[in-house]
PDB file of N, CA, C and O in Angstrom:
ATOM      1  N   MET A 215      31.009-126.479 -21.243  1.00  0.00           N
ATOM      2  CA  MET A 215      31.617-126.133 -22.517  1.00  0.00           C
ATOM      3  C   MET A 215      30.880-126.855 -23.645  1.00  0.00           C
ATOM      4  O   MET A 215      30.276-127.896 -23.441  1.00  0.00           O
ATOM      5  N   ALA A 216      30.974-126.290 -24.824  1.00  0.00           N
ATOM      6  CA  ALA A 216      30.282-126.837 -25.984  1.00  0.00           C
ATOM      7  C   ALA A 216      30.878-128.176 -26.395  1.00  0.00           C
ATOM      8  O   ALA A 216      32.079-128.380 -26.335  1.00  0.00           O
ATOM      9  N   ASN A 217      30.012-129.100 -26.805  1.00  0.00           N
ATOM     10  CA  ASN A 217      30.461-130.418 -27.222  1.00  0.00           C
ATOM     11  C   ASN A 217      30.409-130.624 -28.725  1.00  0.00           C
ATOM     12  O   ASN A 217      31.162-131.418 -29.263  1.00  0.00           O
ATOM     13  N   HIS A 218      29.504-129.936 -29.400  1.00  0.00           N
ATOM     14  CA  HIS A 218      29.377-130.103 -30.846  1.00  0.00           C
ATOM     15  C   HIS A 218      30.275-129.099 -31.557  1.00  0.00           C
ATOM     16  O   HIS A 218      30.522-128.000 -31.049  1.00  0.00           O
ATOM     17  N   SER A 219      30.725-129.491 -32.726  1.00  0.00           N
ATOM     18  CA  SER A 219      31.650-128.622 -33.452  1.00  0.00           C
ATOM     19  C   SER A 219      30.993-127.289 -33.820  1.00  0.00           C
ATOM     20  O   SER A 219      31.633-126.241 -33.763  1.00  0.00           O
ATOM     21  N   ALA A 220      29.703-127.329 -34.188  1.00  0.00           N
ATOM     22  CA  ALA A 220      29.005-126.094 -34.550  1.00  0.00           C
ATOM     23  C   ALA A 220      28.865-125.174 -33.334  1.00  0.00           C
ATOM     24  O   ALA A 220      28.977-123.948 -33.454  1.00  0.00           O
ATOM     25  N   THR A 221      28.652-125.756 -32.160  1.00  0.00           N
ATOM     26  CA  THR A 221      28.523-124.951 -30.949  1.00  0.00           C
ATOM     27  C   THR A 221      29.875-124.361 -30.555  1.00  0.00           C
ATOM     28  O   THR A 221      29.947-123.230 -30.076  1.00  0.00           O
ATOM     29  N   LYS A 222      30.934-125.131 -30.776  1.00  0.00           N
ATOM     30  CA  LYS A 222      32.277-124.616 -30.501  1.00  0.00           C
ATOM     31  C   LYS A 222      32.586-123.434 -31.420  1.00  0.00           C
ATOM     32  O   LYS A 222      33.138-122.418 -30.988  1.00  0.00           O
ATOM     33  N   LYS A 223      32.218-123.585 -32.688  1.00  0.00           N
ATOM     34  CA  LYS A 223      32.438-122.511 -33.648  1.00  0.00           C
ATOM     35  C   LYS A 223      31.642-121.272 -33.242  1.00  0.00           C
ATOM     36  O   LYS A 223      32.158-120.151 -33.296  1.00  0.00           O
ATOM     37  N   ASP A 224      30.406-121.470 -32.835  1.00  0.00           N
ATOM     38  CA  ASP A 224      29.572-120.354 -32.410  1.00  0.00           C
ATOM     39  C   ASP A 224      30.186-119.640 -31.207  1.00  0.00           C
ATOM     40  O   ASP A 224      30.166-118.416 -31.124  1.00  0.00           O
ATOM     41  N   ALA A 225      30.754-120.399 -30.285  1.00  0.00           N
ATOM     42  CA  ALA A 225      31.406-119.804 -29.114  1.00  0.00           C
ATOM     43  C   ALA A 225      32.619-118.982 -29.534  1.00  0.00           C
ATOM     44  O   ALA A 225      32.849-117.882 -29.007  1.00  0.00           O
ATOM     45  N   ARG A 226      33.381-119.493 -30.499  1.00  0.00           N
ATOM     46  CA  ARG A 226      34.546-118.744 -30.996  1.00  0.00           C
ATOM     47  C   ARG A 226      34.103-117.445 -31.666  1.00  0.00           C
ATOM     48  O   ARG A 226      34.691-116.382 -31.450  1.00  0.00           O
ATOM     49  N   GLN A 227      33.046-117.546 -32.478  1.00  0.00           N
ATOM     50  CA  GLN A 227      32.556-116.356 -33.174  1.00  0.00           C
ATOM     51  C   GLN A 227      32.021-115.318 -32.189  1.00  0.00           C
ATOM     52  O   GLN A 227      32.254-114.117 -32.354  1.00  0.00           O
ATOM     53  N   ALA A 228      31.309-115.786 -31.166  1.00  0.00           N
ATOM     54  CA  ALA A 228      30.756-114.869 -30.166  1.00  0.00           C
ATOM     55  C   ALA A 228      31.878-114.150 -29.426  1.00  0.00           C
ATOM     56  O   ALA A 228      31.787-112.945 -29.163  1.00  0.00           O
ATOM     57  N   ALA A 229      32.942-114.882 -29.100  1.00  0.00           N
ATOM     58  CA  ALA A 229      34.078-114.269 -28.410  1.00  0.00           C
ATOM     59  C   ALA A 229      34.736-113.209 -29.292  1.00  0.00           C
ATOM     60  O   ALA A 229      35.109-112.126 -28.830  1.00  0.00           O
ATOM     61  N   LYS A 230      34.850-113.516 -30.589  1.00  0.00           N
ATOM     62  CA  LYS A 230      35.452-112.572 -31.526  1.00  0.00           C
ATOM     63  C   LYS A 230      34.588-111.311 -31.654  1.00  0.00           C
ATOM     64  O   LYS A 230      35.100-110.183 -31.659  1.00  0.00           O
ATOM     65  N   ARG A 231      33.273-111.505 -31.767  1.00  0.00           N
ATOM     66  CA  ARG A 231      32.358-110.359 -31.871  1.00  0.00           C
ATOM     67  C   ARG A 231      32.401-109.507 -30.605  1.00  0.00           C
ATOM     68  O   ARG A 231      32.402-108.268 -30.684  1.00  0.00           O
ATOM     69  N   THR A 232      32.429-110.172 -29.445  1.00  0.00           N
ATOM     70  CA  THR A 232      32.474-109.443 -28.178  1.00  0.00           C
ATOM     71  C   THR A 232      33.718-108.579 -28.101  1.00  0.00           C
ATOM     72  O   THR A 232      33.660-107.415 -27.700  1.00  0.00           O
ATOM     73  N   GLU A 233      34.847-109.145 -28.483  1.00  0.00           N
ATOM     74  CA  GLU A 233      36.114-108.404 -28.460  1.00  0.00           C
ATOM     75  C   GLU A 233      36.061-107.209 -29.406  1.00  0.00           C
ATOM     76  O   GLU A 233      36.499-106.103 -29.062  1.00  0.00           O
ATOM     77  N   ARG A 234      35.500-107.413 -30.598  1.00  0.00           N
ATOM     78  CA  ARG A 234      35.383-106.336 -31.577  1.00  0.00           C
ATOM     79  C   ARG A 234      34.463-105.237 -31.062  1.00  0.00           C
ATOM     80  O   ARG A 234      34.774-104.048 -31.169  1.00  0.00           O
ATOM     81  N   ASN A 235      33.325-105.630 -30.483  1.00  0.00           N
ATOM     82  CA  ASN A 235      32.374-104.645 -29.967  1.00  0.00           C
ATOM     83  C   ASN A 235      32.977-103.848 -28.816  1.00  0.00           C
ATOM     84  O   ASN A 235      32.740-102.646 -28.690  1.00  0.00           O
ATOM     85  N   LYS A 236      33.758-104.514 -27.959  1.00  0.00           N
ATOM     86  CA  LYS A 236      34.431-103.803 -26.867  1.00  0.00           C
ATOM     87  C   LYS A 236      35.382-102.757 -27.423  1.00  0.00           C
ATOM     88  O   LYS A 236      35.466-101.640 -26.920  1.00  0.00           O
ATOM     89  N   TYR A 237      36.106-103.126 -28.468  1.00  0.00           N
ATOM     90  CA  TYR A 237      37.051-102.201 -29.083  1.00  0.00           C
ATOM     91  C   TYR A 237      36.328-100.975 -29.640  1.00  0.00           C
ATOM     92  O   TYR A 237      36.727 -99.835 -29.382  1.00  0.00           O
ATOM     93  N   TYR A 238      35.264-101.200 -30.415  1.00  0.00           N
ATOM     94  CA  TYR A 238      34.512-100.080 -30.978  1.00  0.00           C
ATOM     95  C   TYR A 238      33.933 -99.198 -29.877  1.00  0.00           C
ATOM     96  O   TYR A 238      33.974 -97.966 -29.971  1.00  0.00           O
ATOM     97  N   GLY A 239      33.379 -99.810 -28.842  1.00  0.00           N
ATOM     98  CA  GLY A 239      32.784 -99.048 -27.752  1.00  0.00           C
ATOM     99  C   GLY A 239      33.807 -98.219 -27.018  1.00  0.00           C
ATOM    100  O   GLY A 239      33.584 -97.032 -26.733  1.00  0.00           O
ATOM    101  N   LYS A 240      34.953 -98.802 -26.709  1.00  0.00           N
ATOM    102  CA  LYS A 240      35.997 -98.091 -25.975  1.00  0.00           C
ATOM    103  C   LYS A 240      36.576 -96.964 -26.817  1.00  0.00           C
ATOM    104  O   LYS A 240      36.820 -95.859 -26.311  1.00  0.00           O
ATOM    105  N   THR A 241      36.786 -97.215 -28.109  1.00  0.00           N
ATOM    106  CA  THR A 241      37.311 -96.188 -29.004  1.00  0.00           C
ATOM    107  C   THR A 241      36.359 -94.992 -29.061  1.00  0.00           C
ATOM    108  O   THR A 241      36.786 -93.836 -29.004  1.00  0.00           O
ATOM    109  N   THR A 242      35.073 -95.276 -29.135  1.00  0.00           N
ATOM    110  CA  THR A 242      34.087 -94.198 -29.196  1.00  0.00           C
ATOM    111  C   THR A 242      34.021 -93.440 -27.871  1.00  0.00           C
ATOM    112  O   THR A 242      33.920 -92.213 -27.855  1.00  0.00           O
ATOM    113  N   ARG A 243      34.077 -94.168 -26.751  1.00  0.00           N
ATOM    114  CA  ARG A 243      34.070 -93.492 -25.442  1.00  0.00           C
ATOM    115  C   ARG A 243      35.270 -92.557 -25.304  1.00  0.00           C
ATOM    116  O   ARG A 243      35.137 -91.444 -24.775  1.00  0.00           O
ATOM    117  N   ASN A 244      36.432 -92.993 -25.788  1.00  0.00           N
ATOM    118  CA  ASN A 244      37.610 -92.135 -25.741  1.00  0.00           C
ATOM    119  C   ASN A 244      37.431 -90.907 -26.629  1.00  0.00           C
ATOM    120  O   ASN A 244      37.838 -89.804 -26.255  1.00  0.00           O
ATOM    121  N   ALA A 245      36.822 -91.089 -27.794  1.00  0.00           N
ATOM    122  CA  ALA A 245      36.580 -89.960 -28.694  1.00  0.00           C
ATOM    123  C   ALA A 245      35.603 -88.967 -28.058  1.00  0.00           C
ATOM    124  O   ALA A 245      35.776 -87.749 -28.187  1.00  0.00           O
ATOM    125  N   ILE A 246      34.589 -89.478 -27.358  1.00  0.00           N
ATOM    126  CA  ILE A 246      33.628 -88.610 -26.675  1.00  0.00           C
ATOM    127  C   ILE A 246      34.335 -87.820 -25.575  1.00  0.00           C
ATOM    128  O   ILE A 246      34.125 -86.611 -25.414  1.00  0.00           O
ATOM    129  N   ARG A 247      35.197 -88.508 -24.819  1.00  0.00           N
ATOM    130  CA  ARG A 247      35.956 -87.840 -23.755  1.00  0.00           C
ATOM    131  C   ARG A 247      36.812 -86.721 -24.330  1.00  0.00           C
ATOM    132  O   ARG A 247      36.853 -85.609 -23.795  1.00  0.00           O
ATOM    133  N   ASP A 248      37.502 -86.984 -25.445  1.00  0.00           N
ATOM    134  CA  ASP A 248      38.345 -85.977 -26.069  1.00  0.00           C
ATOM    135  C   ASP A 248      37.519 -84.806 -26.597  1.00  0.00           C
ATOM    136  O   ASP A 248      37.951 -83.656 -26.520  1.00  0.00           O
ATOM    137  N   LEU A 249      36.336 -85.105 -27.133  1.00  0.00           N
ATOM    138  CA  LEU A 249      35.466 -84.048 -27.643  1.00  0.00           C
ATOM    139  C   LEU A 249      34.982 -83.150 -26.505  1.00  0.00           C
ATOM    140  O   LEU A 249      34.947 -81.929 -26.638  1.00  0.00           O
ATOM    141  N   LYS A 250      34.640 -83.753 -25.371  1.00  0.00           N
ATOM    142  CA  LYS A 250      34.190 -82.957 -24.219  1.00  0.00           C
ATOM    143  C   LYS A 250      35.298 -82.041 -23.716  1.00  0.00           C
ATOM    144  O   LYS A 250      35.032 -80.932 -23.241  1.00  0.00           O
ATOM    145  N   ALA A 251      36.540 -82.483 -23.827  1.00  0.00           N
ATOM    146  CA  ALA A 251      37.676 -81.686 -23.366  1.00  0.00           C
ATOM    147  C   ALA A 251      38.070 -80.612 -24.363  1.00  0.00           C
ATOM    148  O   ALA A 251      38.720 -79.625 -23.992  1.00  0.00           O
ATOM    149  N   ALA A 252      37.677 -80.773 -25.626  1.00  0.00           N
ATOM    150  CA  ALA A 252      38.071 -79.836 -26.681  1.00  0.00           C
ATOM    151  C   ALA A 252      37.309 -78.522 -26.531  1.00  0.00           C
ATOM    152  O   ALA A 252      36.214 -78.467 -25.970  1.00  0.00           O
ATOM    153  N   LYS A 253      37.907 -77.460 -27.074  1.00  0.00           N
ATOM    154  CA  LYS A 253      37.308 -76.130 -27.002  1.00  0.00           C
ATOM    155  C   LYS A 253      37.169 -75.538 -28.401  1.00  0.00           C
ATOM    156  O   LYS A 253      37.979 -75.808 -29.289  1.00  0.00           O
ATOM    157  N   GLY A 254      36.145 -74.731 -28.587  1.00  0.00           N
ATOM    158  CA  GLY A 254      35.966 -73.925 -29.782  1.00  0.00           C
ATOM    159  C   GLY A 254      35.969 -74.675 -31.105  1.00  0.00           C
ATOM    160  O   GLY A 254      35.219 -75.618 -31.313  1.00  0.00           O
ATOM    161  N   LYS A 255      36.838 -74.217 -32.009  1.00  0.00           N
ATOM    162  CA  LYS A 255      36.887 -74.750 -33.379  1.00  0.00           C
ATOM    163  C   LYS A 255      37.274 -76.221 -33.387  1.00  0.00           C
ATOM    164  O   LYS A 255      36.746 -77.001 -34.188  1.00  0.00           O
ATOM    165  N   GLU A 256      38.149 -76.606 -32.485  1.00  0.00           N
ATOM    166  CA  GLU A 256      38.580 -78.004 -32.423  1.00  0.00           C
ATOM    167  C   GLU A 256      37.386 -78.915 -32.137  1.00  0.00           C
ATOM    168  O   GLU A 256      37.230 -79.972 -32.751  1.00  0.00           O
ATOM    169  N   ALA A 257      36.523 -78.497 -31.213  1.00  0.00           N
ATOM    170  CA  ALA A 257      35.332 -79.284 -30.875  1.00  0.00           C
ATOM    171  C   ALA A 257      34.385 -79.363 -32.071  1.00  0.00           C
ATOM    172  O   ALA A 257      33.806 -80.419 -32.343  1.00  0.00           O
ATOM    173  N   SER A 258      34.229 -78.252 -32.771  1.00  0.00           N
ATOM    174  CA  SER A 258      33.359 -78.232 -33.947  1.00  0.00           C
ATOM    175  C   SER A 258      33.856 -79.176 -35.034  1.00  0.00           C
ATOM    176  O   SER A 258      33.062 -79.799 -35.734  1.00  0.00           O
ATOM    177  N   ASP A 259      35.174 -79.263 -35.173  1.00  0.00           N
ATOM    178  CA  ASP A 259      35.745 -80.147 -36.183  1.00  0.00           C
ATOM    179  C   ASP A 259      35.601 -81.618 -35.806  1.00  0.00           C
ATOM    180  O   ASP A 259      35.416 -82.471 -36.674  1.00  0.00           O
ATOM    181  N   LYS A 260      35.706 -81.915 -34.525  1.00  0.00           N
ATOM    182  CA  LYS A 260      35.651 -83.301 -34.065  1.00  0.00           C
ATOM    183  C   LYS A 260      34.226 -83.853 -34.001  1.00  0.00           C
ATOM    184  O   LYS A 260      34.035 -85.062 -34.090  1.00  0.00           O
ATOM    185  N   PHE A 261      33.238 -82.986 -33.827  1.00  0.00           N
ATOM    186  CA  PHE A 261      31.865 -83.449 -33.590  1.00  0.00           C
ATOM    187  C   PHE A 261      31.316 -84.369 -34.682  1.00  0.00           C
ATOM    188  O   PHE A 261      30.761 -85.427 -34.367  1.00  0.00           O
ATOM    189  N   PRO A 262      31.450 -84.034 -35.982  1.00  0.00           N
ATOM    190  CA  PRO A 262      30.891 -84.941 -37.011  1.00  0.00           C
ATOM    191  C   PRO A 262      31.515 -86.335 -36.981  1.00  0.00           C
ATOM    192  O   PRO A 262      30.814 -87.332 -37.203  1.00  0.00           O
ATOM    193  N   VAL A 263      32.799 -86.412 -36.682  1.00  0.00           N
ATOM    194  CA  VAL A 263      33.482 -87.711 -36.628  1.00  0.00           C
ATOM    195  C   VAL A 263      32.926 -88.541 -35.479  1.00  0.00           C
ATOM    196  O   VAL A 263      32.616 -89.731 -35.628  1.00  0.00           O
ATOM    197  N   VAL A 264      32.781 -87.910 -34.312  1.00  0.00           N
ATOM    198  CA  VAL A 264      32.287 -88.615 -33.128  1.00  0.00           C
ATOM    199  C   VAL A 264      30.824 -89.015 -33.326  1.00  0.00           C
ATOM    200  O   VAL A 264      30.428 -90.136 -32.973  1.00  0.00           O
ATOM    201  N   ALA A 265      30.028 -88.132 -33.909  1.00  0.00           N
ATOM    202  CA  ALA A 265      28.623 -88.448 -34.166  1.00  0.00           C
ATOM    203  C   ALA A 265      28.504 -89.647 -35.103  1.00  0.00           C
ATOM    204  O   ALA A 265      27.650 -90.525 -34.906  1.00  0.00           O
ATOM    205  N   SER A 266      29.395 -89.716 -36.081  1.00  0.00           N
ATOM    206  CA  SER A 266      29.405 -90.848 -37.002  1.00  0.00           C
ATOM    207  C   SER A 266      29.754 -92.146 -36.274  1.00  0.00           C
ATOM    208  O   SER A 266      29.135 -93.189 -36.518  1.00  0.00           O
ATOM    209  N   GLN A 267      30.725 -92.086 -35.376  1.00  0.00           N
ATOM    210  CA  GLN A 267      31.098 -93.265 -34.592  1.00  0.00           C
ATOM    211  C   GLN A 267      29.918 -93.741 -33.751  1.00  0.00           C
ATOM    212  O   GLN A 267      29.660 -94.948 -33.651  1.00  0.00           O
ATOM    213  N   ILE A 268      29.216 -92.805 -33.131  1.00  0.00           N
ATOM    214  CA  ILE A 268      28.058 -93.148 -32.291  1.00  0.00           C
ATOM    215  C   ILE A 268      26.975 -93.804 -33.139  1.00  0.00           C
ATOM    216  O   ILE A 268      26.367 -94.806 -32.739  1.00  0.00           O
ATOM    217  N   ASP A 269      26.727 -93.247 -34.337  1.00  0.00           N
ATOM    218  CA  ASP A 269      25.732 -93.833 -35.235  1.00  0.00           C
ATOM    219  C   ASP A 269      26.097 -95.264 -35.631  1.00  0.00           C
ATOM    220  O   ASP A 269      25.231 -96.141 -35.713  1.00  0.00           O
ATOM    221  N   LYS A 270      27.382 -95.500 -35.873  1.00  0.00           N
ATOM    222  CA  LYS A 270      27.826 -96.841 -36.249  1.00  0.00           C
ATOM    223  C   LYS A 270      27.611 -97.830 -35.106  1.00  0.00           C
ATOM    224  O   LYS A 270      27.241 -98.988 -35.333  1.00  0.00           O
ATOM    225  N   LEU A 271      27.848 -97.380 -33.857  1.00  0.00           N
ATOM    226  CA  LEU A 271      27.600 -98.255 -32.707  1.00  0.00           C
ATOM    227  C   LEU A 271      26.132 -98.637 -32.635  1.00  0.00           C
ATOM    228  O   LEU A 271      25.786 -99.793 -32.366  1.00  0.00           O
ATOM    229  N   ALA A 272      25.256 -97.660 -32.871  1.00  0.00           N
ATOM    230  CA  ALA A 272      23.818 -97.937 -32.827  1.00  0.00           C
ATOM    231  C   ALA A 272      23.411 -98.872 -33.963  1.00  0.00           C
ATOM    232  O   ALA A 272      22.609 -99.788 -33.770  1.00  0.00           O
ATOM    233  N   LYS A 273      23.990 -98.661 -35.141  1.00  0.00           N
ATOM    234  CA  LYS A 273      23.659 -99.499 -36.296  1.00  0.00           C
ATOM    235  C   LYS A 273      24.077-100.946 -36.060  1.00  0.00           C
ATOM    236  O   LYS A 273      23.357-101.877 -36.439  1.00  0.00           O
ATOM    237  N   ARG A 274      25.218-101.119 -35.410  1.00  0.00           N
ATOM    238  CA  ARG A 274      25.720-102.468 -35.140  1.00  0.00           C
ATOM    239  C   ARG A 274      25.031-103.117 -33.944  1.00  0.00           C
ATOM    240  O   ARG A 274      25.259-104.291 -33.662  1.00  0.00           O
ATOM    241  N   GLY A 275      24.247-102.336 -33.202  1.00  0.00           N
ATOM    242  CA  GLY A 275      23.542-102.886 -32.054  1.00  0.00           C
ATOM    243  C   GLY A 275      24.377-102.922 -30.791  1.00  0.00           C
ATOM    244  O   GLY A 275      24.018-103.587 -29.823  1.00  0.00           O
ATOM    245  N   ILE A 276      25.494-102.208 -30.771  1.00  0.00           N
ATOM    246  CA  ILE A 276      26.349-102.174 -29.590  1.00  0.00           C
ATOM    247  C   ILE A 276      25.717-101.279 -28.525  1.00  0.00           C
ATOM    248  O   ILE A 276      25.776-101.579 -27.333  1.00  0.00           O
ATOM    249  N   ILE A 277      25.111-100.173 -28.969  1.00  0.00           N
ATOM    250  CA  ILE A 277      24.316 -99.343 -28.059  1.00  0.00           C
ATOM    251  C   ILE A 277      22.929 -99.164 -28.682  1.00  0.00           C
ATOM    252  O   ILE A 277      22.750 -99.331 -29.888  1.00  0.00           O
ATOM    253  N   HIS A 278      21.963 -98.804 -27.850  1.00  0.00           N
ATOM    254  CA  HIS A 278      20.594 -98.602 -28.318  1.00  0.00           C
ATOM    255  C   HIS A 278      20.501 -97.306 -29.125  1.00  0.00           C
ATOM    256  O   HIS A 278      21.251 -96.360 -28.865  1.00  0.00           O
ATOM    257  N   LYS A 279      19.581 -97.260 -30.084  1.00  0.00           N
ATOM    258  CA  LYS A 279      19.464 -96.073 -30.938  1.00  0.00           C
ATOM    259  C   LYS A 279      19.065 -94.836 -30.141  1.00  0.00           C
ATOM    260  O   LYS A 279      19.498 -93.725 -30.462  1.00  0.00           O
ATOM    261  N   ASN A 280      18.278 -95.012 -29.081  1.00  0.00           N
ATOM    262  CA  ASN A 280      17.902 -93.853 -28.268  1.00  0.00           C
ATOM    263  C   ASN A 280      19.093 -93.332 -27.465  1.00  0.00           C
ATOM    264  O   ASN A 280      19.240 -92.128 -27.277  1.00  0.00           O
ATOM    265  N   LYS A 281      19.936 -94.239 -26.998  1.00  0.00           N
ATOM    266  CA  LYS A 281      21.147 -93.814 -26.287  1.00  0.00           C
ATOM    267  C   LYS A 281      22.048 -93.036 -27.240  1.00  0.00           C
ATOM    268  O   LYS A 281      22.642 -92.022 -26.845  1.00  0.00           O
ATOM    269  N   ALA A 282      22.147 -93.495 -28.472  1.00  0.00           N
ATOM    270  CA  ALA A 282      22.953 -92.792 -29.466  1.00  0.00           C
ATOM    271  C   ALA A 282      22.405 -91.382 -29.698  1.00  0.00           C
ATOM    272  O   ALA A 282      23.172 -90.413 -29.751  1.00  0.00           O
ATOM    273  N   ALA A 283      21.098 -91.277 -29.805  1.00  0.00           N
ATOM    274  CA  ALA A 283      20.478 -89.973 -30.018  1.00  0.00           C
ATOM    275  C   ALA A 283      20.721 -89.055 -28.824  1.00  0.00           C
ATOM    276  O   ALA A 283      21.026 -87.864 -28.998  1.00  0.00           O
ATOM    277  N   ASN A 284      20.605 -89.595 -27.614  1.00  0.00           N
ATOM    278  CA  ASN A 284      20.848 -88.793 -26.412  1.00  0.00           C
ATOM    279  C   ASN A 284      22.301 -88.322 -26.342  1.00  0.00           C
ATOM    280  O   ASN A 284      22.567 -87.166 -26.016  1.00  0.00           O
ATOM    281  N   LEU A 285      23.233 -89.203 -26.636  1.00  0.00           N
ATOM    282  CA  LEU A 285      24.649 -88.833 -26.621  1.00  0.00           C
ATOM    283  C   LEU A 285      24.929 -87.720 -27.628  1.00  0.00           C
ATOM    284  O   LEU A 285      25.594 -86.724 -27.303  1.00  0.00           O
ATOM    285  N   LYS A 286      24.435 -87.889 -28.851  1.00  0.00           N
ATOM    286  CA  LYS A 286      24.688 -86.885 -29.885  1.00  0.00           C
ATOM    287  C   LYS A 286      24.055 -85.545 -29.513  1.00  0.00           C
ATOM    288  O   LYS A 286      24.654 -84.493 -29.732  1.00  0.00           O
ATOM    289  N   SER A 287      22.879 -85.589 -28.932  1.00  0.00           N
ATOM    290  CA  SER A 287      22.206 -84.364 -28.533  1.00  0.00           C
ATOM    291  C   SER A 287      22.995 -83.614 -27.464  1.00  0.00           C
ATOM    292  O   SER A 287      23.209 -82.399 -27.564  1.00  0.00           O
ATOM    293  N   LYS A 288      23.438 -84.347 -26.450  1.00  0.00           N
ATOM    294  CA  LYS A 288      24.212 -83.713 -25.375  1.00  0.00           C
ATOM    295  C   LYS A 288      25.527 -83.144 -25.895  1.00  0.00           C
ATOM    296  O   LYS A 288      25.944 -82.050 -25.511  1.00  0.00           O
ATOM    297  N   LEU A 289      26.177 -83.905 -26.772  1.00  0.00           N
ATOM    298  CA  LEU A 289      27.443 -83.431 -27.332  1.00  0.00           C
ATOM    299  C   LEU A 289      27.228 -82.195 -28.215  1.00  0.00           C
ATOM    300  O   LEU A 289      28.040 -81.258 -28.191  1.00  0.00           O
ATOM    301  N   ALA A 290      26.141 -82.186 -28.985  1.00  0.00           N
ATOM    302  CA  ALA A 290      25.856 -81.030 -29.851  1.00  0.00           C
ATOM    303  C   ALA A 290      25.622 -79.782 -29.011  1.00  0.00           C
ATOM    304  O   ALA A 290      26.102 -78.693 -29.350  1.00  0.00           O
ATOM    305  N   LYS A 291      24.882 -79.933 -27.901  1.00  0.00           N
ATOM    306  CA  LYS A 291      24.651 -78.796 -27.009  1.00  0.00           C
ATOM    307  C   LYS A 291      25.971 -78.271 -26.459  1.00  0.00           C
ATOM    308  O   LYS A 291      26.213 -77.065 -26.390  1.00  0.00           O
ATOM    309  N   LYS A 292      26.849 -79.188 -26.057  1.00  0.00           N
ATOM    310  CA  LYS A 292      28.130 -78.794 -25.491  1.00  0.00           C
ATOM    311  C   LYS A 292      28.999 -78.081 -26.524  1.00  0.00           C
ATOM    312  O   LYS A 292      29.621 -77.064 -26.233  1.00  0.00           O
ATOM    313  N   VAL A 293      29.024 -78.613 -27.749  1.00  0.00           N
ATOM    314  CA  VAL A 293      29.825 -78.016 -28.816  1.00  0.00           C
ATOM    315  C   VAL A 293      29.281 -76.634 -29.168  1.00  0.00           C
ATOM    316  O   VAL A 293      30.052 -75.672 -29.336  1.00  0.00           O
ATOM    317  N   ASN A 294      27.951 -76.511 -29.266  1.00  0.00           N
ATOM    318  CA  ASN A 294      27.357 -75.212 -29.611  1.00  0.00           C
ATOM    319  C   ASN A 294      27.566 -74.187 -28.512  1.00  0.00           C
ATOM    320  O   ASN A 294      27.742 -72.995 -28.790  1.00  0.00           O
ATOM    321  N   ALA A 295      27.561 -74.617 -27.263  1.00  0.00           N
ATOM    322  CA  ALA A 295      27.794 -73.696 -26.153  1.00  0.00           C
ATOM    323  C   ALA A 295      29.249 -73.256 -26.112  1.00  0.00           C
ATOM    324  O   ALA A 295      29.551 -72.149 -25.643  1.00  0.00           O
ATOM    325  N   ALA A 296      30.160 -74.086 -26.594  1.00  0.00           N
ATOM    326  CA  ALA A 296      31.583 -73.764 -26.561  1.00  0.00           C
ATOM    327  C   ALA A 296      31.985 -72.780 -27.657  1.00  0.00           C
ATOM    328  O   ALA A 296      33.068 -72.212 -27.603  1.00  0.00           O
ATOM    329  N   LYS A 297      31.127 -72.576 -28.649  1.00  0.00           N
ATOM    330  CA  LYS A 297      31.466 -71.682 -29.769  1.00  0.00           C
ATOM    331  C   LYS A 297      31.585 -70.255 -29.315  1.00  0.00           C
ATOM    332  O   LYS A 297      30.966 -69.672 -28.593  1.00  0.00           O
TER     333      LYS A 297
END
């Protein structure tokens, strides 16, 4: 365990960031799951919101930018095929 006050603070901050990142990641995964289950117009309406969430994850460094691009591409194909 950390002995210096600055190291203790850093450990607290890291734990807080980890918890926040888990929340954002899980929320986005749930949104992706719901989008995959959606049909037609509903899927078209949800896609921009989910794509924005994915972009935010990549911007924050929670997922890699290429993974974000792959996810959005696959989801766009699915939404366009459902039309």
